CSV table of C-alpha atoms and ligand atoms in Angstrom, one decimal:
chain,number,residue,atom,x,y,z
A,1,MET,CA,18.0,-29.3,69.4
A,2,LEU,CA,20.8,-27.8,67.5
A,3,TYR,CA,21.0,-29.3,64.0
A,4,GLY,CA,23.8,-29.1,61.4
A,5,VAL,CA,22.2,-28.4,58.1
A,6,PHE,CA,23.9,-29.2,54.8
A,7,SER,CA,23.2,-30.1,51.2
A,8,ASP,CA,24.7,-30.9,47.8
A,9,VAL,CA,28.0,-32.4,49.0
A,10,HIS,CA,28.5,-33.8,45.5
A,11,GLY,CA,31.4,-36.1,46.2
A,12,ASN,CA,33.6,-33.3,47.6
A,13,LEU,CA,35.1,-35.0,50.6
A,14,GLU,CA,37.5,-32.1,51.5
A,15,ALA,CA,34.6,-29.7,51.7
A,16,LEU,CA,32.5,-32.2,53.7
A,17,LYS,CA,35.3,-32.7,56.2
A,18,ALA,CA,35.5,-28.9,56.8
A,19,VAL,CA,31.7,-28.8,57.4
A,20,LEU,CA,31.6,-31.9,59.7
A,21,GLU,CA,34.6,-30.5,61.7
A,22,PHE,CA,32.7,-27.3,62.1
A,23,PHE,CA,29.5,-29.0,63.2
A,24,ALA,CA,31.5,-31.1,65.7
A,25,SER,CA,33.0,-27.8,67.2
A,26,LYS,CA,29.5,-26.5,67.6
A,27,LYS,CA,28.4,-29.8,69.4
A,28,VAL,CA,25.3,-30.3,67.2
A,29,ASP,CA,22.7,-32.8,68.4
A,30,GLY,CA,21.7,-34.0,64.9
A,31,TYR,CA,22.3,-33.6,61.2
A,32,LEU,CA,19.9,-32.6,58.4
A,33,CYS,CA,21.0,-33.2,54.8
A,34,CYS,CA,19.0,-32.1,51.8
A,35,GLY,CA,20.5,-34.6,49.3
A,36,ASP,CA,22.9,-34.9,46.4
A,37,LEU,CA,25.7,-36.7,48.2
A,38,VAL,CA,27.2,-37.8,44.9
A,39,GLY,CA,27.7,-36.6,41.3
A,40,TYR,CA,30.2,-33.9,40.1
A,41,GLY,CA,33.0,-34.6,42.7
A,42,PRO,CA,35.9,-37.1,42.9
A,43,GLN,CA,35.0,-39.0,46.1
A,44,PRO,CA,31.3,-40.1,46.1
A,45,GLU,CA,31.9,-43.4,48.0
A,46,GLU,CA,33.8,-41.6,50.8
A,47,CYS,CA,31.1,-38.9,51.1
A,48,VAL,CA,28.3,-41.5,51.3
A,49,ARG,CA,30.2,-43.4,54.0
A,50,ALA,CA,30.9,-40.3,56.0
A,51,VAL,CA,27.3,-39.0,55.9
A,52,SER,CA,25.6,-42.3,56.5
A,53,ALA,CA,27.7,-42.8,59.7
A,54,LEU,CA,26.5,-39.5,61.2
A,55,PRO,CA,24.5,-40.0,64.4
A,56,GLY,CA,21.0,-38.6,64.4
A,57,LEU,CA,21.1,-38.1,60.7
A,58,ARG,CA,18.0,-37.2,58.7
A,59,CYS,CA,18.6,-37.1,55.0
A,60,VAL,CA,16.5,-36.9,51.8
A,61,VAL,CA,17.5,-38.1,48.4
A,62,GLY,CA,18.7,-35.8,45.6
A,63,ASN,CA,18.4,-36.1,41.8
A,64,HIS,CA,22.0,-37.0,41.4
A,65,ASP,CA,21.7,-39.7,44.1
A,66,LEU,CA,18.7,-41.2,42.2
A,67,ALA,CA,20.5,-41.1,38.9
A,68,ALA,CA,23.6,-42.8,40.4
A,69,ILE,CA,21.5,-45.7,41.5
A,70,GLY,CA,19.6,-45.9,38.2
A,71,ARG,CA,16.3,-44.5,39.5
A,72,LEU,CA,16.3,-41.3,37.4
A,73,PRO,CA,17.1,-41.3,33.6
A,74,LEU,CA,20.4,-39.7,32.6
A,75,LYS,CA,18.6,-37.8,29.8
A,76,TRP,CA,17.6,-35.2,32.4
A,77,PHE,CA,21.3,-34.2,32.9
A,78,ASN,CA,23.7,-32.3,30.7
A,79,SER,CA,26.7,-34.1,29.3
A,80,TYR,CA,29.1,-32.9,32.1
A,81,ALA,CA,26.8,-34.0,34.9
A,82,THR,CA,26.2,-37.3,33.1
A,83,ALA,CA,29.9,-38.1,32.9
A,84,THR,CA,30.2,-37.5,36.7
A,85,ILE,CA,27.1,-39.6,37.5
A,86,GLU,CA,28.6,-42.5,35.5
A,87,TYR,CA,31.9,-42.0,37.5
A,88,SER,CA,29.9,-42.0,40.8
A,89,ARG,CA,28.2,-45.3,39.7
A,90,SER,CA,31.6,-46.9,39.1
A,91,LYS,CA,32.9,-45.9,42.6
A,92,LEU,CA,29.8,-46.6,44.8
A,93,SER,CA,29.9,-49.8,46.9
A,94,GLY,CA,26.8,-52.0,47.2
A,95,GLN,CA,26.4,-50.8,50.8
A,96,SER,CA,26.5,-47.1,49.7
A,97,CYS,CA,23.9,-47.8,46.9
A,98,LYS,CA,21.7,-49.4,49.5
A,99,PHE,CA,22.0,-46.4,51.7
A,100,LEU,CA,21.0,-44.1,48.8
A,101,GLU,CA,18.1,-46.4,47.9
A,102,SER,CA,16.9,-46.1,51.5
A,103,LEU,CA,16.6,-42.3,51.5
A,104,PRO,CA,13.0,-40.8,51.3
A,105,ASP,CA,12.3,-37.8,49.2
A,106,LYS,CA,10.5,-35.9,52.0
A,107,ILE,CA,10.9,-35.9,55.8
A,108,GLU,CA,8.6,-34.1,58.2
A,109,ALA,CA,9.7,-33.8,61.9
A,110,ASP,CA,10.2,-31.5,64.8
A,111,GLY,CA,8.4,-28.6,63.1
A,112,PHE,CA,10.4,-28.7,59.8
A,113,THR,CA,10.2,-30.4,56.4
A,114,LEU,CA,13.2,-31.6,54.5
A,115,VAL,CA,13.3,-31.9,50.7
A,116,HIS,CA,15.9,-31.6,48.0
A,117,GLY,CA,13.8,-29.6,45.5
A,118,SER,CA,10.5,-28.2,46.8
A,119,PRO,CA,7.5,-29.4,48.9
A,120,LYS,CA,5.5,-29.7,45.6
A,121,ASN,CA,8.2,-31.6,43.6
A,122,PRO,CA,10.6,-32.9,46.3
A,123,VAL,CA,13.4,-34.1,44.0
A,124,GLU,CA,13.5,-32.1,40.8
A,125,GLU,CA,12.1,-28.5,41.2
A,126,TYR,CA,14.6,-25.7,41.7
A,127,LEU,CA,12.8,-23.6,44.2
A,128,LEU,CA,14.2,-20.1,43.7
A,129,SER,CA,11.3,-17.6,43.7
A,130,GLY,CA,8.5,-16.4,45.9
A,131,ASP,CA,5.9,-17.5,43.3
A,132,GLN,CA,7.3,-21.1,43.4
A,133,PHE,CA,7.2,-21.0,47.2
A,134,GLN,CA,3.6,-19.9,47.1
A,135,GLU,CA,2.7,-22.8,44.7
A,136,SER,CA,4.4,-25.2,47.1
A,137,LEU,CA,2.6,-24.0,50.3
A,138,PRO,CA,-0.4,-26.5,49.9
A,139,HIS,CA,2.2,-29.3,50.1
A,140,LEU,CA,4.0,-27.9,53.2
A,141,HIS,CA,2.6,-28.7,56.6
A,142,THR,CA,5.3,-27.2,58.9
A,143,PRO,CA,6.4,-23.6,59.4
A,144,LEU,CA,9.9,-24.3,58.1
A,145,CYS,CA,11.1,-26.1,54.9
A,146,LEU,CA,14.8,-26.9,54.4
A,147,ILE,CA,15.7,-27.3,50.7
A,148,GLY,CA,18.8,-27.7,48.5
A,149,HIS,CA,19.3,-28.4,44.8
A,150,SER,CA,20.0,-24.9,43.4
A,151,HIS,CA,23.4,-24.6,45.3
A,152,MET,CA,22.4,-21.1,46.3
A,153,ALA,CA,22.2,-20.0,50.0
A,154,PHE,CA,19.0,-17.9,50.7
A,155,TYR,CA,15.7,-17.9,52.5
A,156,ILE,CA,12.1,-17.1,51.5
A,157,SER,CA,9.5,-16.1,54.0
A,158,LYS,CA,5.7,-15.9,53.6
A,159,ARG,CA,4.5,-12.9,55.5
A,160,GLY,CA,0.7,-12.8,55.8
A,161,VAL,CA,-1.1,-12.0,52.6
A,162,ARG,CA,2.0,-10.2,51.1
A,163,PHE,CA,4.1,-11.9,48.5
A,164,PRO,CA,6.9,-14.1,49.8
A,165,GLU,CA,10.3,-12.4,49.9
A,166,THR,CA,13.5,-14.1,48.7
A,167,VAL,CA,16.6,-13.0,50.7
A,168,PRO,CA,20.1,-14.3,49.7
A,169,PHE,CA,22.7,-15.0,52.4
A,170,GLN,CA,25.5,-12.9,51.0
A,171,ASP,CA,28.4,-12.2,53.2
A,172,GLY,CA,29.1,-15.3,55.1
A,173,GLU,CA,27.7,-15.6,58.5
A,174,GLU,CA,24.1,-14.4,58.9
A,175,LYS,CA,21.3,-15.3,61.2
A,176,VAL,CA,17.5,-15.6,60.7
A,177,LYS,CA,15.1,-15.6,63.6
A,178,PHE,CA,11.9,-17.3,62.5
A,179,GLU,CA,8.9,-15.3,63.5
A,180,ASP,CA,5.8,-17.0,64.9
A,181,GLY,CA,3.0,-17.4,62.3
A,182,LEU,CA,5.3,-17.0,59.3
A,183,ILE,CA,6.4,-19.8,56.9
A,184,TYR,CA,9.9,-20.1,55.7
A,185,ALA,CA,12.0,-22.0,53.1
A,186,VAL,CA,15.8,-22.0,53.8
A,187,ASN,CA,18.5,-23.2,51.5
A,188,ALA,CA,21.8,-23.8,53.3
A,189,GLY,CA,23.6,-23.6,49.9
A,190,SER,CA,26.0,-26.3,48.7
A,191,VAL,CA,28.9,-28.0,50.6
A,192,GLY,CA,30.7,-29.3,47.5
A,193,GLN,CA,29.8,-27.0,44.6
A,194,PRO,CA,28.5,-23.5,45.6
A,195,ARG,CA,27.1,-21.5,42.7
A,196,ASP,CA,26.8,-18.1,44.2
A,197,ARG,CA,30.3,-16.9,43.4
A,198,ASP,CA,31.6,-17.7,46.9
A,199,PRO,CA,33.7,-20.9,46.5
A,200,ARG,CA,33.7,-21.7,50.2
A,201,ALA,CA,31.7,-24.6,51.5
A,202,ALA,CA,28.2,-23.5,52.7
A,203,CYS,CA,26.3,-25.0,55.7
A,204,GLY,CA,24.0,-23.9,58.5
A,205,LEU,CA,22.9,-24.4,62.1
A,206,TYR,CA,19.2,-24.7,62.9
A,207,ASP,CA,18.2,-24.3,66.5
A,208,SER,CA,14.7,-25.6,67.0
A,209,LYS,CA,14.5,-24.2,70.6
A,210,THR,CA,15.3,-20.6,69.7
A,211,ARG,CA,13.8,-21.1,66.2
A,212,SER,CA,16.7,-19.6,64.4
A,213,PHE,CA,19.0,-20.5,61.5
A,214,GLU,CA,22.6,-19.3,60.9
A,215,LEU,CA,24.5,-19.7,57.7
A,216,PHE,CA,28.3,-20.2,57.6
A,217,ARG,CA,30.9,-20.3,54.8
A,218,LEU,CA,34.0,-22.4,55.4
A,219,ASP,CA,37.3,-22.5,53.6
A,220,TYR,CA,38.7,-25.9,52.6
A,221,ARG,CA,41.5,-27.3,50.5
A,222,ARG,CA,39.8,-26.6,47.1
A,223,SER,CA,43.1,-27.3,45.2
A,224,LEU,CA,43.1,-30.9,46.5
A,225,THR,CA,39.5,-31.5,45.4
A,226,GLN,CA,40.5,-30.1,42.0
A,227,GLU,CA,43.6,-32.3,41.8
A,228,LEU,CA,41.5,-35.4,42.5
A,229,MET,CA,39.0,-34.4,39.9
A,230,ARG,CA,41.7,-34.0,37.3
A,231,ARG,CA,43.2,-37.4,38.2
A,232,ALA,CA,39.8,-38.9,37.8
A,233,ASN,CA,39.4,-37.3,34.4
A,234,LEU,CA,36.3,-35.4,35.4
A,235,PRO,CA,35.3,-32.5,33.0
A,236,GLU,CA,37.6,-29.5,33.3
A,237,ILE,CA,34.7,-27.1,33.4
A,238,LEU,CA,33.6,-28.7,36.6
A,239,VAL,CA,37.1,-28.6,38.1
A,240,GLU,CA,37.3,-24.8,37.4
A,241,ARG,CA,33.9,-24.0,38.9
A,242,ILE,CA,35.0,-25.4,42.2
A,243,GLY,CA,37.6,-22.6,42.3
A,244,ILE,CA,35.2,-19.7,41.6
A,245,GLY,CA,32.0,-20.9,43.2
A,246,TRP,CA,29.9,-21.0,40.2
B,1,FE2,FE1,23.0,-30.6,43.5
């Protein structure tokens, strides 16, 4: 199976369209999404509709999704994020809210686990270090865990008794071949709001047959997303970060 892997769309339909067109060109068999479809961006309803219609979709819930449907208190978010969650709430249809409500916080299937945060704390933990990965291992029952949340593209591998290693995906397209007997966490970065100084949309392809993962960065019409954010009166600091990938 060839899976299109993506996360943290955050209401950025222009970025999502670029990623879905790319997945279609690669003829993926299914889609794996690590959550946060809404929040931050100008088109949350359109993004939920587009993702929920994907055939063979497996998707977990993110913290922004939960907040948008009133299942996570807004006190956990800064004032900019709060403003965009309230905006998302005002735009989401009943059908889209139901879709977000239906999302589990963890999925285990076909040799992989899907979470937004970490196996230990599926929605809220930012898994960024080898130590955190080590702490999560008792909660992980597959050799691969796909994560999101930090908007950073990287992978961590657990090699025998040595400490886990964190490796960023730096220069666009890179491939990881998963070795037998090792355990991996992979973050495909963020579609709609990358934070690793590369403003292009991030996504990945996971091939369960060859046991490999490839990361891709895609250009999209960032200026249109920014224009829509300004029209929606979303915080200017969030508009600017779309342009610089932070
Ligand atoms: Fe996010």
